[in-house]
mmCIF file of C-alpha atoms in Angstrom:
data_model
loop_
_atom_site.group_PDB
_atom_site.id
_atom_site.type_symbol
_atom_site.label_atom_id
_atom_site.label_comp_id
_atom_site.label_asym_id
_atom_site.label_seq_id
_atom_site.Cartn_x
_atom_site.Cartn_y
_atom_site.Cartn_z
ATOM 1 C CA UNK G 146 -7.284 66.939 -27.991
ATOM 2 C CA UNK G 147 -8.119 65.510 -24.293
ATOM 3 C CA UNK G 148 -8.157 61.945 -23.424
ATOM 4 C CA UNK G 149 -11.380 60.880 -24.840
ATOM 5 C CA UNK G 150 -10.942 62.068 -28.565
ATOM 6 C CA UNK G 151 -7.870 59.839 -28.704
ATOM 7 C CA UNK G 152 -9.717 56.872 -26.887
ATOM 8 C CA UNK G 153 -11.956 57.550 -29.964
ATOM 9 C CA UNK G 154 -9.052 57.426 -32.301
ATOM 10 C CA UNK G 155 -7.298 54.603 -31.223
ATOM 11 C CA UNK G 156 -10.125 52.841 -31.319
ATOM 12 C CA UNK G 157 -11.105 52.931 -34.687
ATOM 13 C CA UNK G 158 -8.600 52.684 -35.799
ATOM 14 C CA UNK G 159 -7.812 48.807 -34.190
ATOM 15 C CA UNK G 160 -11.518 48.518 -35.732
ATOM 16 C CA UNK G 161 -10.671 49.265 -39.039
ATOM 17 C CA UNK G 162 -7.688 46.647 -38.600
ATOM 18 C CA UNK G 163 -7.828 43.572 -40.856
ATOM 19 C CA UNK G 164 -7.964 40.511 -38.111
ATOM 20 C CA UNK G 165 -5.520 38.012 -38.027
ATOM 21 C CA UNK G 166 -6.462 34.359 -40.189
ATOM 22 C CA UNK G 167 -5.414 31.356 -37.456
ATOM 23 C CA UNK G 168 -3.347 28.853 -40.037
ATOM 24 C CA UNK G 169 -5.116 26.016 -40.609
ATOM 25 C CA UNK G 170 -3.131 23.332 -38.210
ATOM 26 C CA UNK G 171 -2.675 25.601 -35.929
ATOM 27 C CA UNK G 172 -4.340 23.859 -33.011
ATOM 28 C CA UNK G 173 -2.893 20.761 -33.859
ATOM 29 C CA UNK G 174 0.765 22.026 -33.766
ATOM 30 C CA UNK G 175 -0.207 23.914 -30.234
ATOM 31 C CA UNK G 176 -1.586 20.505 -28.367
ATOM 32 C CA UNK G 177 1.450 18.641 -30.266
ATOM 33 C CA UNK G 178 4.231 20.809 -28.981
ATOM 34 C CA UNK G 179 2.015 20.356 -25.774
ATOM 35 C CA UNK G 180 2.389 16.736 -25.996
ATOM 36 C CA UNK G 181 5.846 17.025 -26.000
ATOM 37 C CA UNK G 182 6.718 19.149 -23.210
ATOM 38 C CA UNK G 183 5.307 16.487 -21.178
ATOM 39 C CA UNK G 184 6.405 14.170 -22.471
ATOM 40 C CA UNK G 185 9.658 15.933 -21.489
ATOM 41 C CA UNK G 186 8.768 16.674 -17.853
ATOM 42 C CA UNK G 187 7.408 13.280 -17.564
ATOM 43 C CA UNK G 188 11.414 12.183 -18.265
ATOM 44 C CA UNK G 189 12.709 14.742 -16.482
ATOM 45 C CA UNK G 190 10.736 13.050 -13.341
ATOM 46 C CA UNK G 191 11.786 9.515 -14.464
ATOM 47 C CA UNK G 192 15.243 10.631 -14.663
ATOM 48 C CA UNK G 193 15.382 12.016 -11.241
ATOM 49 C CA UNK G 194 13.882 9.548 -9.375
ATOM 50 C CA UNK G 195 15.831 7.664 -10.729
ATOM 51 C CA UNK G 196 19.296 9.396 -9.246
ATOM 52 C CA UNK G 197 17.292 9.719 -5.686
ATOM 53 C CA UNK G 198 16.956 5.683 -5.868
ATOM 54 C CA UNK G 199 20.620 5.015 -7.226
ATOM 55 C CA UNK G 200 22.753 7.669 -4.629
ATOM 56 C CA UNK G 201 19.898 6.680 -1.534
ATOM 57 C CA UNK G 202 21.122 2.697 -2.998
ATOM 58 C CA UNK G 203 24.873 3.438 -3.493
ATOM 59 C CA UNK G 204 24.679 5.908 0.375
ATOM 60 C CA UNK G 205 22.951 2.000 1.773
ATOM 61 C CA UNK G 206 26.075 0.240 0.238
ATOM 62 C CA UNK G 207 28.543 2.387 1.173
ATOM 63 C CA UNK G 208 27.433 2.926 4.788
ATOM 64 C CA UNK G 209 27.224 -1.195 4.502
ATOM 65 C CA UNK G 210 30.851 -1.772 3.994
ATOM 66 C CA UNK G 211 32.544 0.877 5.839
ATOM 67 C CA UNK G 212 31.260 -0.837 9.038
ATOM 68 C CA UNK G 213 34.071 -3.890 10.289
ATOM 69 C CA UNK G 214 32.588 -7.363 9.750
ATOM 70 C CA UNK G 215 32.477 -8.516 13.932
ATOM 71 C CA UNK G 216 31.917 -12.380 14.159
ATOM 72 C CA UNK G 217 29.967 -12.617 17.739
ATOM 73 C CA UNK G 218 28.321 -15.821 18.968
ATOM 74 C CA UNK G 219 24.988 -15.380 19.849
ATOM 75 C CA UNK G 220 23.426 -15.952 23.776
ATOM 76 C CA UNK G 221 20.111 -15.985 24.380
ATOM 77 C CA UNK G 222 20.149 -15.290 28.425
ATOM 78 C CA UNK G 223 16.603 -16.894 27.887
ATOM 79 C CA UNK G 224 17.732 -20.006 26.991
ATOM 80 C CA UNK G 225 21.901 -19.982 29.015
ATOM 81 C CA UNK G 226 22.127 -23.405 29.223
ATOM 82 C CA UNK G 227 19.123 -25.471 28.375
ATOM 83 C CA UNK G 228 19.690 -27.910 25.223
ATOM 84 C CA UNK G 229 16.844 -26.995 23.378
ATOM 85 C CA UNK G 230 17.619 -29.936 20.785
ATOM 86 C CA UNK G 231 14.866 -31.767 18.841
ATOM 87 C CA UNK G 232 15.533 -34.857 20.668
ATOM 88 C CA UNK G 233 15.647 -33.746 24.031
ATOM 89 C CA UNK G 234 12.658 -31.325 23.139
ATOM 90 C CA UNK G 235 10.349 -34.589 22.118
ATOM 91 C CA UNK G 236 11.903 -36.810 25.050
ATOM 92 C CA UNK G 237 13.698 -39.163 22.873
ATOM 93 C CA UNK G 238 16.360 -41.412 24.256
ATOM 94 C CA UNK G 239 19.169 -42.637 21.907
#
């Protein structure tokens, strides 16, 4: 048998097969399942975003706790020695 004859026989056998009928609610169940998969993907995305925000917040909090707190007097060189009280600025005499 040559290839053309085998191909013709295969096509004839496929042509004689009955086509399978799609069940009544098949497409409804397909779209329902697609919706469930989309909801699951959104839930995973929200959970991952929450985990990233939580880790960033905890990392920032832990980083600030570990730094020593030092109370230092602030000095502004521009205003060093100047009395900047409201009474002096408004030239009010007591």
